mmCIF file with all atom_site columns, C-alpha atoms and ligand atoms in Angstrom:
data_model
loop_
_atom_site.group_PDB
_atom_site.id
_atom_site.type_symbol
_atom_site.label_atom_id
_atom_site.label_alt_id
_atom_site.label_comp_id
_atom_site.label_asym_id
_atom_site.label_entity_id
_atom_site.label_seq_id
_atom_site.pdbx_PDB_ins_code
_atom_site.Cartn_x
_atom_site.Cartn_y
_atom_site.Cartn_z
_atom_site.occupancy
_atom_site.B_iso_or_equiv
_atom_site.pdbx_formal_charge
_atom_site.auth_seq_id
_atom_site.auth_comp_id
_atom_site.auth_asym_id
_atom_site.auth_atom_id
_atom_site.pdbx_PDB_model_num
ATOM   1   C CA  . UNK A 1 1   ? -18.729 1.615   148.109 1.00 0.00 ? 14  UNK A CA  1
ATOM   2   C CA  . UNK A 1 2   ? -15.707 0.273   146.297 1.00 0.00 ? 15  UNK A CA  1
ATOM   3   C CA  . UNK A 1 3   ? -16.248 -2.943  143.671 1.00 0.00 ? 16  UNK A CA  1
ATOM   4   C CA  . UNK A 1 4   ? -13.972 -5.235  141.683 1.00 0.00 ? 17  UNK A CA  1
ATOM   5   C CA  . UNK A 1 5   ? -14.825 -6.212  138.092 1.00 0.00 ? 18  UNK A CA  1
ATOM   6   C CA  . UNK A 1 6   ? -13.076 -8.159  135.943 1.00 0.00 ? 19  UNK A CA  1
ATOM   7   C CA  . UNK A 1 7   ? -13.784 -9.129  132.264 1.00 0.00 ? 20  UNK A CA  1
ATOM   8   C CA  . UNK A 1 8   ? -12.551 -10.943 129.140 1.00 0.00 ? 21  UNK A CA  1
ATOM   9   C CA  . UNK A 1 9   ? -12.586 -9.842  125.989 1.00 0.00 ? 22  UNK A CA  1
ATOM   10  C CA  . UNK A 1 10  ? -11.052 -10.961 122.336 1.00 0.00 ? 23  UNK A CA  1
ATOM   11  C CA  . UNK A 1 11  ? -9.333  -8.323  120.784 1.00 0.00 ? 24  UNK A CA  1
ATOM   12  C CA  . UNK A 1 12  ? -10.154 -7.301  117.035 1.00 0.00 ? 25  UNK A CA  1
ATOM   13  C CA  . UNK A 1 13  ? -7.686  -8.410  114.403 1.00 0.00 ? 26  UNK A CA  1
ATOM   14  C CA  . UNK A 1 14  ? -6.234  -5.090  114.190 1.00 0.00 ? 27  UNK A CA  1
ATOM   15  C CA  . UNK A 1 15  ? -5.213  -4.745  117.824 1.00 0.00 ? 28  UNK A CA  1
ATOM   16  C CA  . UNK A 1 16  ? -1.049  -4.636  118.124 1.00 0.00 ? 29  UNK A CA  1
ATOM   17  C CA  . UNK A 1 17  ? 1.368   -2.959  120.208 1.00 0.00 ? 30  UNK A CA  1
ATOM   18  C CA  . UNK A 1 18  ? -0.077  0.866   118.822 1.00 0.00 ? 31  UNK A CA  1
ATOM   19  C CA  . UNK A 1 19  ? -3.403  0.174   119.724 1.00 0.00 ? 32  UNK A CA  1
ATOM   20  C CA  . UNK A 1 20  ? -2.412  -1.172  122.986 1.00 0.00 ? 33  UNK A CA  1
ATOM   21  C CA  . UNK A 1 21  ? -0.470  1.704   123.508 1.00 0.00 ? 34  UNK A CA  1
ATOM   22  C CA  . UNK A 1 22  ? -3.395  4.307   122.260 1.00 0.00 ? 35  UNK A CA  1
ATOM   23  C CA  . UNK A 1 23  ? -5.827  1.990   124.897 1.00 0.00 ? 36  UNK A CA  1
ATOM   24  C CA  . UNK A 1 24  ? -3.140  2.566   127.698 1.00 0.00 ? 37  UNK A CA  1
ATOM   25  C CA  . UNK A 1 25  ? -2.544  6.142   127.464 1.00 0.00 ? 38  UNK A CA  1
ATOM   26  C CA  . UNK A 1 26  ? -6.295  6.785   127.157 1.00 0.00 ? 39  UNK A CA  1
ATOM   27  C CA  . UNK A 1 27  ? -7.143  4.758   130.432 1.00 0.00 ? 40  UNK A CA  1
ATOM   28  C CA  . UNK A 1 28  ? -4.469  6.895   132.587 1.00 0.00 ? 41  UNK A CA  1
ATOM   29  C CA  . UNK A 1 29  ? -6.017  10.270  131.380 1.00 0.00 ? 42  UNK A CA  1
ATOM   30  C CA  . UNK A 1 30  ? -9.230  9.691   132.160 1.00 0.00 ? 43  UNK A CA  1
ATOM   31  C CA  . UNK A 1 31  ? -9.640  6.798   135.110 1.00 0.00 ? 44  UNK A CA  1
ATOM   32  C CA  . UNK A 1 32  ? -7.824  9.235   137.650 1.00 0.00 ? 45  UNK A CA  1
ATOM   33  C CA  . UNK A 1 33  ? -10.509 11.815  136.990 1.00 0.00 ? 46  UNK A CA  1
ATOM   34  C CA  . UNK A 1 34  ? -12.682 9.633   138.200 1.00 0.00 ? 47  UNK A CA  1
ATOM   35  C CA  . UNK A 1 35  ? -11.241 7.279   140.742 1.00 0.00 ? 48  UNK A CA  1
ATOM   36  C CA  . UNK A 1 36  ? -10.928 4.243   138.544 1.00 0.00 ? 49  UNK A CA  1
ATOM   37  C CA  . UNK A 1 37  ? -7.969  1.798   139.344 1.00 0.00 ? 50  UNK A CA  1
ATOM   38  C CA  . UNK A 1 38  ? -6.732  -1.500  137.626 1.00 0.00 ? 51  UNK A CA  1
ATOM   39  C CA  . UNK A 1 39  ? -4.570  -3.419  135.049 1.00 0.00 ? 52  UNK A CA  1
ATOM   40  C CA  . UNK A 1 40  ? -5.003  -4.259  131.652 1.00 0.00 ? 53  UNK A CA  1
ATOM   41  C CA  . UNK A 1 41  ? -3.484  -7.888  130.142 1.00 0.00 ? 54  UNK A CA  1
ATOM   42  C CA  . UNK A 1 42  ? -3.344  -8.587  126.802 1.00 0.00 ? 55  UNK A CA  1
ATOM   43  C CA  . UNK A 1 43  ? -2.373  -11.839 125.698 1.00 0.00 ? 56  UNK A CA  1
ATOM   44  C CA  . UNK A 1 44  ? -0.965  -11.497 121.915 1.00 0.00 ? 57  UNK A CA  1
ATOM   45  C CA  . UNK A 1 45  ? -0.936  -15.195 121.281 1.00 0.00 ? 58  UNK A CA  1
ATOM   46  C CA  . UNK A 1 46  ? -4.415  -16.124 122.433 1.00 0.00 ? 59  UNK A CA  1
ATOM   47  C CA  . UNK A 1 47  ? -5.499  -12.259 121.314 1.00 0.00 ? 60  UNK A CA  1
ATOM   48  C CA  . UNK A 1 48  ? -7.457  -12.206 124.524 1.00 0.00 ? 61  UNK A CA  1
ATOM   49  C CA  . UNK A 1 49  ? -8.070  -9.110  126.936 1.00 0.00 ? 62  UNK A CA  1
ATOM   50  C CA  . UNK A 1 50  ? -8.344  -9.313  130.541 1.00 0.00 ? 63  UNK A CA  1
ATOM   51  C CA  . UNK A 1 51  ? -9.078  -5.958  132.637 1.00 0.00 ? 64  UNK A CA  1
ATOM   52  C CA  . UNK A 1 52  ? -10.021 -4.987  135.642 1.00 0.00 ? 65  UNK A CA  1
ATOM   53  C CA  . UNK A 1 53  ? -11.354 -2.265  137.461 1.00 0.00 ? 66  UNK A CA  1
ATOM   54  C CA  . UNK A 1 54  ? -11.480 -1.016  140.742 1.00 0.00 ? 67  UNK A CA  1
ATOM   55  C CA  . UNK A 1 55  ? -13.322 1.876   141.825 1.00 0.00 ? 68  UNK A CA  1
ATOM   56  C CA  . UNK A 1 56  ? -16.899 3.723   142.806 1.00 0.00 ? 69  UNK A CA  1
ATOM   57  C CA  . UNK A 1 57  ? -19.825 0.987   142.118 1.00 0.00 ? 70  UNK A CA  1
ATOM   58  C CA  . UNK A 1 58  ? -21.209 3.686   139.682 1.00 0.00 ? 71  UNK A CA  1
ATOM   59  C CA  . UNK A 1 59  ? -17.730 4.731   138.123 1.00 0.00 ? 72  UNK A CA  1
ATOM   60  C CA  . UNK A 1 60  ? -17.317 1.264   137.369 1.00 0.00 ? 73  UNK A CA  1
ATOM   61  C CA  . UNK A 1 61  ? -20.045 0.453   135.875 1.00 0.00 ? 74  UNK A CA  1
ATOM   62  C CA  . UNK A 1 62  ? -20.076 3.197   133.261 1.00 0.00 ? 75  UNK A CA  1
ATOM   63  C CA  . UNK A 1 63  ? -16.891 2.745   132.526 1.00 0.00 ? 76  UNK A CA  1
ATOM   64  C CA  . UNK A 1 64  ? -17.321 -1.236  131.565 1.00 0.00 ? 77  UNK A CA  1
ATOM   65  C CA  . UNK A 1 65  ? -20.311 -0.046  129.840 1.00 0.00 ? 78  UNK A CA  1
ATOM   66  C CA  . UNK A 1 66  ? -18.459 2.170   127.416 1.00 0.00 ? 79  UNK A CA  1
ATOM   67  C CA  . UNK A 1 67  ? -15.609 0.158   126.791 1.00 0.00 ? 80  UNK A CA  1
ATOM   68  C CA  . UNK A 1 68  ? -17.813 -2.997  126.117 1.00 0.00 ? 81  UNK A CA  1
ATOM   69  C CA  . UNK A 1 69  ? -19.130 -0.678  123.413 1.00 0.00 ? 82  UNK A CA  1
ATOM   70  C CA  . UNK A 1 70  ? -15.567 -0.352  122.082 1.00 0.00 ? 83  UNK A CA  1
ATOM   71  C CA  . UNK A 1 71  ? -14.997 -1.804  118.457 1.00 0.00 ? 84  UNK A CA  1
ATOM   72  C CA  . UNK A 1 72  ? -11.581 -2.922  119.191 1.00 0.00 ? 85  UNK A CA  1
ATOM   73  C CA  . UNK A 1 73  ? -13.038 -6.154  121.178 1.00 0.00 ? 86  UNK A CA  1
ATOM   74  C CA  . UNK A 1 74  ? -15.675 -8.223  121.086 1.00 0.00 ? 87  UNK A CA  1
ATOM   75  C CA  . UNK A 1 75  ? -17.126 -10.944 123.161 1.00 0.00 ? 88  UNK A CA  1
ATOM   76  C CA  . UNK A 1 76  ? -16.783 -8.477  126.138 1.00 0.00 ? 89  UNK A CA  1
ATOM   77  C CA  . UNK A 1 77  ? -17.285 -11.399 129.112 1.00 0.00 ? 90  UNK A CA  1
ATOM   78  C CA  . UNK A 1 78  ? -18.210 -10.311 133.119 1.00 0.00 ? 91  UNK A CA  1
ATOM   79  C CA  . UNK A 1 79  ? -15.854 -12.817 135.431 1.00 0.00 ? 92  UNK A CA  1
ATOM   80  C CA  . UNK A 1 80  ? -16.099 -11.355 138.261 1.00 0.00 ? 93  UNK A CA  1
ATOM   81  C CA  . UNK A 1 81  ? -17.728 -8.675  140.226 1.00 0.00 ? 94  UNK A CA  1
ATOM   82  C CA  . UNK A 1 82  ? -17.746 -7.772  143.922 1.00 0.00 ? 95  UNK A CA  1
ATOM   83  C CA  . UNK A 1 83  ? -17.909 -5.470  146.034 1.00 0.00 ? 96  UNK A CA  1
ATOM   84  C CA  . UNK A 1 84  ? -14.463 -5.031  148.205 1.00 0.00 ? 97  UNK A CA  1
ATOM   85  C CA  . UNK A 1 85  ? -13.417 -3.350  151.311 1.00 0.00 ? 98  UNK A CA  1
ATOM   86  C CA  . UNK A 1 86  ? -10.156 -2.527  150.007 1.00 0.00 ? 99  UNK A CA  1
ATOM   87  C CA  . UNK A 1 87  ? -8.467  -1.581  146.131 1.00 0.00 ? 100 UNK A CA  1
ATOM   88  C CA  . UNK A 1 88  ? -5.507  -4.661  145.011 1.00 0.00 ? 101 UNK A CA  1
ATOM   89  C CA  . UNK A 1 89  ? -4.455  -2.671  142.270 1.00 0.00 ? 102 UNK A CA  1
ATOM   90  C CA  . UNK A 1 90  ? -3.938  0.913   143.716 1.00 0.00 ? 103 UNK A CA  1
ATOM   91  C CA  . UNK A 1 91  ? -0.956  1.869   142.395 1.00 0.00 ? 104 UNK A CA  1
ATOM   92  C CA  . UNK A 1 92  ? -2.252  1.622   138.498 1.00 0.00 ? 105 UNK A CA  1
ATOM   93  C CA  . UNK A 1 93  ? -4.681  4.276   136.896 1.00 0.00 ? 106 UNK A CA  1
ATOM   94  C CA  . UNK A 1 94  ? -4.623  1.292   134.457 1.00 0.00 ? 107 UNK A CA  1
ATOM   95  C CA  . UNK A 1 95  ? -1.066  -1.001  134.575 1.00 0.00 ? 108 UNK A CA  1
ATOM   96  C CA  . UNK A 1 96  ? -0.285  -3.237  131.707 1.00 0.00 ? 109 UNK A CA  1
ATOM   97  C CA  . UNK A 1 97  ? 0.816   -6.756  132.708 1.00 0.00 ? 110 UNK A CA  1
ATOM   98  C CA  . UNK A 1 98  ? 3.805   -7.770  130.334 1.00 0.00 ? 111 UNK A CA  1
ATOM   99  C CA  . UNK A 1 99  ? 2.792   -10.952 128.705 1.00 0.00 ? 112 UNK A CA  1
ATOM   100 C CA  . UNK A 1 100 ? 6.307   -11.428 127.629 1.00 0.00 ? 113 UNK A CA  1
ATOM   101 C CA  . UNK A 1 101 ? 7.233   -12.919 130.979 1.00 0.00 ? 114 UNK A CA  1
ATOM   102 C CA  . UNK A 1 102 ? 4.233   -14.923 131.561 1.00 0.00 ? 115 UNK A CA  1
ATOM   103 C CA  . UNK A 1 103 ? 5.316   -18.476 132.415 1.00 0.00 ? 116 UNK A CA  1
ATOM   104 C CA  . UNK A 1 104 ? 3.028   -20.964 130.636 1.00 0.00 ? 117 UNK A CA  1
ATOM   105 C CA  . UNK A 1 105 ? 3.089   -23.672 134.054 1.00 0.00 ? 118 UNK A CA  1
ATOM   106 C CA  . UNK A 1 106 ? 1.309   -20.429 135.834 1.00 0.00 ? 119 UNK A CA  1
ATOM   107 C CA  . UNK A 1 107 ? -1.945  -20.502 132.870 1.00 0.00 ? 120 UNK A CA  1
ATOM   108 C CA  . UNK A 1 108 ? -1.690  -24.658 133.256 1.00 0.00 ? 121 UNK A CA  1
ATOM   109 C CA  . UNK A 1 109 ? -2.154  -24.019 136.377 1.00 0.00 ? 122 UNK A CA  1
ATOM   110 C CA  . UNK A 1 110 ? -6.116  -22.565 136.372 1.00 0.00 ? 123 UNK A CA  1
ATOM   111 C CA  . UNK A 1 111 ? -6.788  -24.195 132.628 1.00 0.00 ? 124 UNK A CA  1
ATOM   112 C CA  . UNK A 1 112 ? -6.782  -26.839 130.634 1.00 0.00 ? 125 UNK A CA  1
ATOM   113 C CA  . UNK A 1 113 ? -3.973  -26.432 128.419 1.00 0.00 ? 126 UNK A CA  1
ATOM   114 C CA  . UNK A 1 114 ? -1.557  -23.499 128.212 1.00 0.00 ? 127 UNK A CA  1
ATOM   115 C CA  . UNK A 1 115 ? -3.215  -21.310 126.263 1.00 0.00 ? 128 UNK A CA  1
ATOM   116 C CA  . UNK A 1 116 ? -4.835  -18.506 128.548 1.00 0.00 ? 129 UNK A CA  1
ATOM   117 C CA  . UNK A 1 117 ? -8.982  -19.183 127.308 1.00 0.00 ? 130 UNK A CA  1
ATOM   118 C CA  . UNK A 1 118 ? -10.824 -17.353 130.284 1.00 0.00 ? 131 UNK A CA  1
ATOM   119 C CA  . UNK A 1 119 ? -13.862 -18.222 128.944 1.00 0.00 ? 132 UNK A CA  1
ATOM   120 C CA  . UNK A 1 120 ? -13.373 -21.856 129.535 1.00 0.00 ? 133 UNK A CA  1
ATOM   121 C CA  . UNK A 1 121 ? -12.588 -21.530 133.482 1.00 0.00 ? 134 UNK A CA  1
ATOM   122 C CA  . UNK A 1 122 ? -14.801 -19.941 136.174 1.00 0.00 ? 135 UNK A CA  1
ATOM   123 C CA  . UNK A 1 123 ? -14.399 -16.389 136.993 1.00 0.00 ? 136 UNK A CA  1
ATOM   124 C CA  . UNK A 1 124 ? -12.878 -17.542 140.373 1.00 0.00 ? 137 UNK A CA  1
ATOM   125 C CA  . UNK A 1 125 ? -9.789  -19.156 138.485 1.00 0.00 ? 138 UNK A CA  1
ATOM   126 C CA  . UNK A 1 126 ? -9.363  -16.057 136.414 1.00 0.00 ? 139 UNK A CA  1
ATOM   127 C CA  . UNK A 1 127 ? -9.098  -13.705 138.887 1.00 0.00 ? 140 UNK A CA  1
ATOM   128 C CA  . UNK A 1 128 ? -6.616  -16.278 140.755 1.00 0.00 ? 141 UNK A CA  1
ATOM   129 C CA  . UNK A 1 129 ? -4.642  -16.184 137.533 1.00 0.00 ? 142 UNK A CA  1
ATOM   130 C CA  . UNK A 1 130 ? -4.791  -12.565 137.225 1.00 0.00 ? 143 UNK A CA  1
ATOM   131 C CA  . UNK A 1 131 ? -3.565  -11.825 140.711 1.00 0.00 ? 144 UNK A CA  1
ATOM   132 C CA  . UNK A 1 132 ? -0.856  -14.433 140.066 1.00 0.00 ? 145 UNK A CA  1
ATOM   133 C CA  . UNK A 1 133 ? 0.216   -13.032 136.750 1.00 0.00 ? 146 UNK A CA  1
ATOM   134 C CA  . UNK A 1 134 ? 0.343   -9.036  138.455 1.00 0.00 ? 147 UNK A CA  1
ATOM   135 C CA  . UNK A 1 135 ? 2.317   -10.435 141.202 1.00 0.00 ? 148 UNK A CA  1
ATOM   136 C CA  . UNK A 1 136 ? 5.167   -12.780 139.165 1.00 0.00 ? 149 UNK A CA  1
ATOM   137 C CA  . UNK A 1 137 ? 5.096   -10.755 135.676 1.00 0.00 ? 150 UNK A CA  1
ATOM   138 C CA  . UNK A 1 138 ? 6.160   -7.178  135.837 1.00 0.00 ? 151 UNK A CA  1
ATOM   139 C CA  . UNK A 1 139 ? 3.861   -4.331  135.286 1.00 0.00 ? 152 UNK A CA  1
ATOM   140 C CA  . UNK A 1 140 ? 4.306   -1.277  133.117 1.00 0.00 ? 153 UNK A CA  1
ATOM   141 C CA  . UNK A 1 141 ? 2.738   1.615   132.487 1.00 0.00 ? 154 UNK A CA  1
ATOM   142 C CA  . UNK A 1 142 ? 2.883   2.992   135.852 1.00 0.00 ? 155 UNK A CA  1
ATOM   143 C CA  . UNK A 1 143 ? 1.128   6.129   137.506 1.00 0.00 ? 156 UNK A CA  1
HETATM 144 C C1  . FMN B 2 .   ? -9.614  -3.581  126.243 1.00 0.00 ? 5   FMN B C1  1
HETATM 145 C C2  . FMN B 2 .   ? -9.932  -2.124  126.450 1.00 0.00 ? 5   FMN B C2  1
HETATM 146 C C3  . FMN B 2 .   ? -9.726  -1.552  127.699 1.00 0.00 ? 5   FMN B C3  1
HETATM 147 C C4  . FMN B 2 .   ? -10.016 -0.203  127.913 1.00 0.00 ? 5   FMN B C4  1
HETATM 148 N N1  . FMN B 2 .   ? -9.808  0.347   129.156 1.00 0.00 ? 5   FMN B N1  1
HETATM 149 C C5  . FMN B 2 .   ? -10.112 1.644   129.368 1.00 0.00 ? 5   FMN B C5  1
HETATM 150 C C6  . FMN B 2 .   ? -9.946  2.232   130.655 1.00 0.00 ? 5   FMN B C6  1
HETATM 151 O O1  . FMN B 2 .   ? -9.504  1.597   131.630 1.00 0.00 ? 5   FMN B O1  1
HETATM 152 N N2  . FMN B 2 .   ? -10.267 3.548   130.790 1.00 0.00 ? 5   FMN B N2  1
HETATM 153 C C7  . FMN B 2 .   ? -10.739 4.304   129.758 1.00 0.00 ? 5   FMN B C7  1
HETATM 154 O O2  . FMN B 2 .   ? -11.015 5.494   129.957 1.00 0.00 ? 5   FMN B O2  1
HETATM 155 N N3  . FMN B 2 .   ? -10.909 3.770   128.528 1.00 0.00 ? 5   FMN B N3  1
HETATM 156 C C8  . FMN B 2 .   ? -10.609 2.468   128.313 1.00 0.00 ? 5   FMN B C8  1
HETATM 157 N N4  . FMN B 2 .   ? -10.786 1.935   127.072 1.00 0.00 ? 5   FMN B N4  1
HETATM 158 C C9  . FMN B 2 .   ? -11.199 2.826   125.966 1.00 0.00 ? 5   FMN B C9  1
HETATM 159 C C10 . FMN B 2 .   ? -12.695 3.063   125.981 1.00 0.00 ? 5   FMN B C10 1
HETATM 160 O O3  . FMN B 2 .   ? -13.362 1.991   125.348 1.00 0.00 ? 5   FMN B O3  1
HETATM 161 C C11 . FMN B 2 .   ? -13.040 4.365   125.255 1.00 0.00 ? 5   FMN B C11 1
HETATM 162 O O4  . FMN B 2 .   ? -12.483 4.352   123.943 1.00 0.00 ? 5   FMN B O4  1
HETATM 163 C C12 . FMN B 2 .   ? -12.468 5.574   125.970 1.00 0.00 ? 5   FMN B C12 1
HETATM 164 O O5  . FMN B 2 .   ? -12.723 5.509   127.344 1.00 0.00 ? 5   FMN B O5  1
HETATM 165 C C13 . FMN B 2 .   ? -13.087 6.868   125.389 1.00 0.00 ? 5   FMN B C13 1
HETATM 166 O O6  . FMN B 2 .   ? -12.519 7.929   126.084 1.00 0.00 ? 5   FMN B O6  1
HETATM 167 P P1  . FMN B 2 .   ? -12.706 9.430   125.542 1.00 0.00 ? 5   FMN B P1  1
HETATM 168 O O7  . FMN B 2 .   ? -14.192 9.700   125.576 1.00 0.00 ? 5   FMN B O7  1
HETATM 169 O O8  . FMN B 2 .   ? -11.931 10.263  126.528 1.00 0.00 ? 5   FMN B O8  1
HETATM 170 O O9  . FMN B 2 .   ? -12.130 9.466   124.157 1.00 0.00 ? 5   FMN B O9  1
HETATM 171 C C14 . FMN B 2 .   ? -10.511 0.584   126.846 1.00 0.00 ? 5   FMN B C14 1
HETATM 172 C C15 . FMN B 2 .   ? -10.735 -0.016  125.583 1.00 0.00 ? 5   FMN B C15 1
HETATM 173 C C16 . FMN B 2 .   ? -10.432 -1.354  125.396 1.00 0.00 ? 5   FMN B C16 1
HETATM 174 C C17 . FMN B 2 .   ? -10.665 -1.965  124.036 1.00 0.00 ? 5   FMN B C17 1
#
């Protein structure tokens, strides 16, 4: 049984472009060992995370329950979760959306104002963000 969860985090103060980088290369060693796909945003101005994860209903799971133990985040937020016939995000043990090329109309259009606050819209919106954002900004960090 494959399931799609997607959460929101805030990132801790120290959190820049090493740490995002240490996160990333962690996430493709060990998510292909156990069937995990999905992409990773980071928002730098709103120092917000948005993940998700694709995979086994149990490889899932303990997965978001050890990095919701993670110190580099807090306020670790469930969206969304179903259960899903087929993976969106196959291609990515874990891509990185680059927030550089995120057009502010696109967060204006799920929010309130143009800065990206997924804890102020439904999980519904977010994901509709999120699929928006993988499919207009480009993705790194391929596998
Ligand atoms: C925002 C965020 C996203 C993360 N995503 C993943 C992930 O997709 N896969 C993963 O293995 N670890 C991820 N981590 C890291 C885990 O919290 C944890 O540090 C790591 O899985 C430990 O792996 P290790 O036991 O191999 O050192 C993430 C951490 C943060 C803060």
């Amino acid at each position: 049984m494959l399931v799609r969860l997607m959460y929101a985090s805030r990132a801790a103060d120290s959190v820049n472009a090493d740490a995002l980088a240490a996160i990333l290369k962690r996430s493709k060693e060990n998510n292909p060992k156990v069937g995990v796909t999905g992409v990773l945003c980071f928002c730098a101005n709103a120092h917000i995370f948005l993940q998700v994860l694709e995979g086994g209903r149990l490889a899932v799971s303990a997965l978001y329950n050890r990095i919701s133990q993670d110190p580099r985040h807090h306020d670790v937020a469930l969206l969304s979760y179903e259960e899903i016939g087929e993976r969106s995000f196959s291609h990515w043990s874990m891509g990185q959306v680059n927030m550089s090329r995120l057009n502010p109309a696109l967060v204006l259009k799920y929010s309130e104002g143009t800065v990206l606050d997924p804890y102020a819209v439904s999980g519904q919106a977010s994901l509709a963000l999120f699929n928006e954002l993988v499919a207009t900004a480009s993705i790194g960090v391929q596998v």
